[in-house]
XYZ file of C-alpha atoms in Angstrom:
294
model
C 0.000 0.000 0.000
C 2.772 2.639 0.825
C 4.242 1.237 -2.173
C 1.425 2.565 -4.697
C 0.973 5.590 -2.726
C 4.630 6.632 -3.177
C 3.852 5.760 -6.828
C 0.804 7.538 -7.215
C 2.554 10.787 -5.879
C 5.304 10.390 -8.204
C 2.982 10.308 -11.006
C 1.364 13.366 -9.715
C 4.439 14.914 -9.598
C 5.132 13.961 -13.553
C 1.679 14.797 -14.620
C 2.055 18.518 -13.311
C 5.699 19.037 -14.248
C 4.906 18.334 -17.694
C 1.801 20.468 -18.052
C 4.154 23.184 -16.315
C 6.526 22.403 -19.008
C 4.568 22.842 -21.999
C 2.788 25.888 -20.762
C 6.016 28.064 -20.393
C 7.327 26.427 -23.622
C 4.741 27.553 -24.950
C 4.896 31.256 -23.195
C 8.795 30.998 -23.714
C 8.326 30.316 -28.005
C 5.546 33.520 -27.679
C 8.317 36.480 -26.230
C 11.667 37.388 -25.929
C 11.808 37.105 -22.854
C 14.775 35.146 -20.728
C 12.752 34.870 -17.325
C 10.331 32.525 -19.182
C 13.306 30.750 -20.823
C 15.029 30.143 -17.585
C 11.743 29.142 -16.129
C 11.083 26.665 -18.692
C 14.212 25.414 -18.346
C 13.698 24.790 -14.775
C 10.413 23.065 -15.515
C 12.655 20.644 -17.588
C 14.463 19.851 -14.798
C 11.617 18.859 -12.965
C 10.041 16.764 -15.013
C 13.642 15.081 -15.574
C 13.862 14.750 -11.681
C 9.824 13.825 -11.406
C 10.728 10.401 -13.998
C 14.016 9.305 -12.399
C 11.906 9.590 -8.942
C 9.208 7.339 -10.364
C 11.689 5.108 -11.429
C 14.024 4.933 -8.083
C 11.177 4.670 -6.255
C 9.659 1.641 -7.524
C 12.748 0.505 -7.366
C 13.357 1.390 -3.540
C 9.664 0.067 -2.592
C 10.702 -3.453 -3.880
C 11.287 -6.476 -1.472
C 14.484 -7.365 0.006
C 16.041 -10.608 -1.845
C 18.765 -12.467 -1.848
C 21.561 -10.057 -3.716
C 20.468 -7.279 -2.004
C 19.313 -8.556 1.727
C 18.804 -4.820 3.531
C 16.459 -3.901 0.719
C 16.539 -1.416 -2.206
C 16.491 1.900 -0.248
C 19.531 3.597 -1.518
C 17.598 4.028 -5.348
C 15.803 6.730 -3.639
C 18.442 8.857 -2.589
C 20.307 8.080 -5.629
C 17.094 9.666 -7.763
C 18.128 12.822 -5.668
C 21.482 12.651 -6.982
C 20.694 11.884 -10.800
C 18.170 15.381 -9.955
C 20.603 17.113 -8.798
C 22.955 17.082 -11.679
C 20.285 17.622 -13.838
C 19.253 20.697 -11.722
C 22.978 22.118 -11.457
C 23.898 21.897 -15.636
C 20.448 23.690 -16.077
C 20.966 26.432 -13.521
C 24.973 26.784 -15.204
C 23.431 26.925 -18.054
C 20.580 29.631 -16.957
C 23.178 31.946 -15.634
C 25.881 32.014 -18.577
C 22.919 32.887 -20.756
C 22.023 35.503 -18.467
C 25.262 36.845 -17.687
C 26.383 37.250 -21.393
C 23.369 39.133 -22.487
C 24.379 41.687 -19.685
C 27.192 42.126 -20.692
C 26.392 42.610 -24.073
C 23.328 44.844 -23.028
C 21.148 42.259 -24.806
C 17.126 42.909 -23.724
C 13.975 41.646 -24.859
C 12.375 43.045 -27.751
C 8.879 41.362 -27.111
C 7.276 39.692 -23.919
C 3.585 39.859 -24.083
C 0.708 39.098 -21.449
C 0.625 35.537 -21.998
C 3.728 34.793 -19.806
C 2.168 36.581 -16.771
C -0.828 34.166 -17.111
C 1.872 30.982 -17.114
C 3.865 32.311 -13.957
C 0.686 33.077 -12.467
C -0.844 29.626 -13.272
C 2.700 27.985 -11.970
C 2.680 29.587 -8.441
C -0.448 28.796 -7.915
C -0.054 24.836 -8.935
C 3.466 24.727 -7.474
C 2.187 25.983 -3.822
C -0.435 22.881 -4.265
C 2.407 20.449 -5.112
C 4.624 22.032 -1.764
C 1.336 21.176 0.268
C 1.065 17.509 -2.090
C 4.166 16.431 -1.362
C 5.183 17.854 2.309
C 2.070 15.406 3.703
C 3.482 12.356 1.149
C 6.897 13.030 2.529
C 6.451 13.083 5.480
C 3.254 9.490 5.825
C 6.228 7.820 3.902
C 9.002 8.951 5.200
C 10.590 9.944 2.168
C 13.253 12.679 1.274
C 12.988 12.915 -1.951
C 9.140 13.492 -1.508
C 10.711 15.760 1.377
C 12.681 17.781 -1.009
C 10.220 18.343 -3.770
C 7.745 19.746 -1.774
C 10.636 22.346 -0.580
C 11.458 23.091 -4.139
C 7.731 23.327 -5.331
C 7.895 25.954 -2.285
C 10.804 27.842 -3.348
C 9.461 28.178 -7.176
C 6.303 29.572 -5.792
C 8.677 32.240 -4.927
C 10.584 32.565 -7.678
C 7.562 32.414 -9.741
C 6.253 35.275 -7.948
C 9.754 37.208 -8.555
C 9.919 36.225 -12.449
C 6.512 37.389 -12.483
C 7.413 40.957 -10.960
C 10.003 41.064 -13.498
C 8.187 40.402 -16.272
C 5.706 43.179 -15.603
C 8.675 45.464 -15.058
C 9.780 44.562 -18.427
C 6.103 45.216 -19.793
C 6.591 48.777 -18.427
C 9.697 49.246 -20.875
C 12.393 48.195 -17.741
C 13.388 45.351 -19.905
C 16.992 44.975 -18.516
C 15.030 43.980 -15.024
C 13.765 40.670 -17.017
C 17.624 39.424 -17.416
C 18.461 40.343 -14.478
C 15.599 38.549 -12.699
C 17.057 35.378 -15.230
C 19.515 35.587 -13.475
C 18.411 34.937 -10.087
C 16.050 32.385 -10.959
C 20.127 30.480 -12.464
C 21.344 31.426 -8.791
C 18.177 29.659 -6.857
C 18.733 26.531 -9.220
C 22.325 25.946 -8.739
C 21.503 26.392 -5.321
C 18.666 24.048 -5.142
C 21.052 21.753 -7.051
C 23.477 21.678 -4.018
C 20.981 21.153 -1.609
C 19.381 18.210 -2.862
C 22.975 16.726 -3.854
C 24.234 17.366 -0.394
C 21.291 15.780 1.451
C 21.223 12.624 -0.965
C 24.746 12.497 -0.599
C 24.597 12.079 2.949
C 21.905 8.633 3.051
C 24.208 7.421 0.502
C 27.370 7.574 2.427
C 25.638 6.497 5.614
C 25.135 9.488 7.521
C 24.241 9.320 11.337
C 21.002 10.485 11.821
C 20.549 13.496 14.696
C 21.120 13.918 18.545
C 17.148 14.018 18.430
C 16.695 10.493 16.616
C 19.782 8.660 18.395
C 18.419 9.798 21.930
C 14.914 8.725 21.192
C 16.132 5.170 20.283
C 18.517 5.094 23.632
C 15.426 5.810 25.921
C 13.697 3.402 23.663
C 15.574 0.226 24.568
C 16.502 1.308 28.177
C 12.581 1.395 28.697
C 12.147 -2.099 27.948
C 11.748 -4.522 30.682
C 14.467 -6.111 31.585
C 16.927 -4.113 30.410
C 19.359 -2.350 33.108
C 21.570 0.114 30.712
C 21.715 0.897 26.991
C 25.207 1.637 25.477
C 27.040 2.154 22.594
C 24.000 3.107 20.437
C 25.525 3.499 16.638
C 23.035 4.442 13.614
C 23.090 5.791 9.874
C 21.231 5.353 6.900
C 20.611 3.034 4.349
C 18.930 4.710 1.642
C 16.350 6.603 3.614
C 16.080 4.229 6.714
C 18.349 3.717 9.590
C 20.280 0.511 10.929
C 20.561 0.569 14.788
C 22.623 -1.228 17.065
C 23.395 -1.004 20.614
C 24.541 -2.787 23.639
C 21.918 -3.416 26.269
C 23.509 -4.532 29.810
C 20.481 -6.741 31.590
C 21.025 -8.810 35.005
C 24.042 -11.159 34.950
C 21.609 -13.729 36.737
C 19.328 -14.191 33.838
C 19.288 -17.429 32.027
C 20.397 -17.409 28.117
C 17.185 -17.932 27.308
C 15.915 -14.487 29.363
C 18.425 -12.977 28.203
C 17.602 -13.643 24.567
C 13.779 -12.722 25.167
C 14.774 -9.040 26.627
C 17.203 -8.830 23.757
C 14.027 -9.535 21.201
C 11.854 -7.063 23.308
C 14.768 -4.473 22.970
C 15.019 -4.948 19.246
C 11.017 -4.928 18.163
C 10.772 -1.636 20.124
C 12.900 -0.012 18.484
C 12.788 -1.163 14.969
C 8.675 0.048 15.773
C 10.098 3.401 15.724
C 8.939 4.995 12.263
C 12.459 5.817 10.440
C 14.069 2.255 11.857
C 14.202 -0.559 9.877
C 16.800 -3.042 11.468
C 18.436 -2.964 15.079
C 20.781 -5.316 15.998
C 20.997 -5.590 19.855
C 24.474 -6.776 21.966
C 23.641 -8.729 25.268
C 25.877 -8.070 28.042
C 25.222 -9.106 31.469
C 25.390 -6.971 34.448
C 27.354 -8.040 37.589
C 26.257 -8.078 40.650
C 27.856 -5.573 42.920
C 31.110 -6.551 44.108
C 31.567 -9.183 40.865
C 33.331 -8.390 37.982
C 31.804 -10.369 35.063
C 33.014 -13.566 34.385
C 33.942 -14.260 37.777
């Protein structure tokens, strides 16, 4: 079931890139202007980013097997990386362009009233996709659903400053268009590094936070039975985290006690929502006086 939900979002996600894609080609073929260019361009990228998603992700939902025992949970944050080079040789791209027509005082000769109506229909659609895919990220637990809602979020913004611009530029301030191209490059590249960065880190198996790592310590020492948690080590695979930890119970227990505590230590924390395996060290606890072993 999450399985079809994260796929159904990533179709959503496909079905409104392209629309926003062929709307401000469409604007983009109708004026001179290099906000809608740049804007089009960075609807290209998304699109590019909303199919490798789709693909990752049904790859990341499948079931663990035999070459690959801990799952398929790294394709996801590997879809962030593949978007992130897209999104960075776009927004390079989107700023040469700009910077050269500066610099050769190059303006646009005809915009028209159509664009406003695309950057006006994009902010609007783009501020339902943050919404979308901020609740999908977070009932799934997903970055990458995580990190397109903050970039639908961020091109409301920038949708609202290209669309400034371009009604500068309908006032005869034409230069403010390129200029405004310009910083629509900058947020790309920059929204390039972020989602690299981030991806970057589940990939290379990043600890998760204080916040997470304390919450899975009072986790196991809250199950019966056990005395003191130690040595609690965690990062990611793909975009869930492997746990394990020492958990000191009494040195009087049985093997077989012992084992059951170890069990009760494990389930509750791999029933904590980011967790997928925990792998739980027994190590009795002498009684005072004793050293263990003795």
């Amino acid at each position: 079931m999450r399985r079809s939900a994260a796929m159904r979002a990533t179709a959503v996600g496909m079905v409104a890139n392209a629309f926003l894609l062929v709307l401000k080609g469409t604007a983009s073929g109708l004026s001179d202007s290099l906000t809608i260019f740049s804007e089009t361009l960075n609807s290209l990228a998304d699109l590019l980013t909303a199919v490798v998603v789709l693909l990752c992700v049904r790859w990341a939902w499948m079931s663990p097997d035999e070459e690959h025992p801990f799952g398929h949970r790294r394709a996801e944050p590997l879809a962030g990386m593949f978007a992130a080079i897209f999104t960075g040789i776009l927004g390079f791209e989107v700023c040469r362009t700009a910077i050269v027509d500066l610099w050769h005082g190059h303006t646009a000769a005809y915009i028209g009233w159509y664009p406003v109506v695309a950057l006006c229909i994009t902010a609007v659609l783009k501020a339902w996709l943050a919404v979308y895919f901020s609740r999908r990220g977070e009932s799934l637990n997903s970055p990458a659903f995580r990190a397109t809602a903050v970039d639908s979020r961020n091109d409301v913004l920038v949708a609202l400053q290209a669309l400034l611009a371009v009604v500068a530029a309908q006032m005869q301030l034409r230069t403010l268009d390129t200029i405004a191209a310009l910083v629509v490059g900058v947020y790309i590249l920059y929204s390039a590094h972020r989602v690299g960065m981030e991806n970057l880190d589940y990939l290379m198996g990043r600890a998760p936070g204080p916040r997470m790592l304390n919450r899975i310590r009072t986790t196991a020492d809250n199950v019966p039975g056990v005395c003191e948690v130690d040595n609690v080590l965690a990062h990611y695979v793909g975009t869930f985290v492997h746990v394990e930890f020492t958990a000191r119970v009494d040195g009087s227990l049985s093997t077989t006690q012992s084992h059951d505590v170890a069990e009760a230590a494990r389930a509750a924390v791999e029933a904590i929502g980011m967790v997928d395996r925990a792998f739980v060290h027994i190590e009795p606890m002498p009684a005072e006086g004793e050293s263990v072993g003795s």
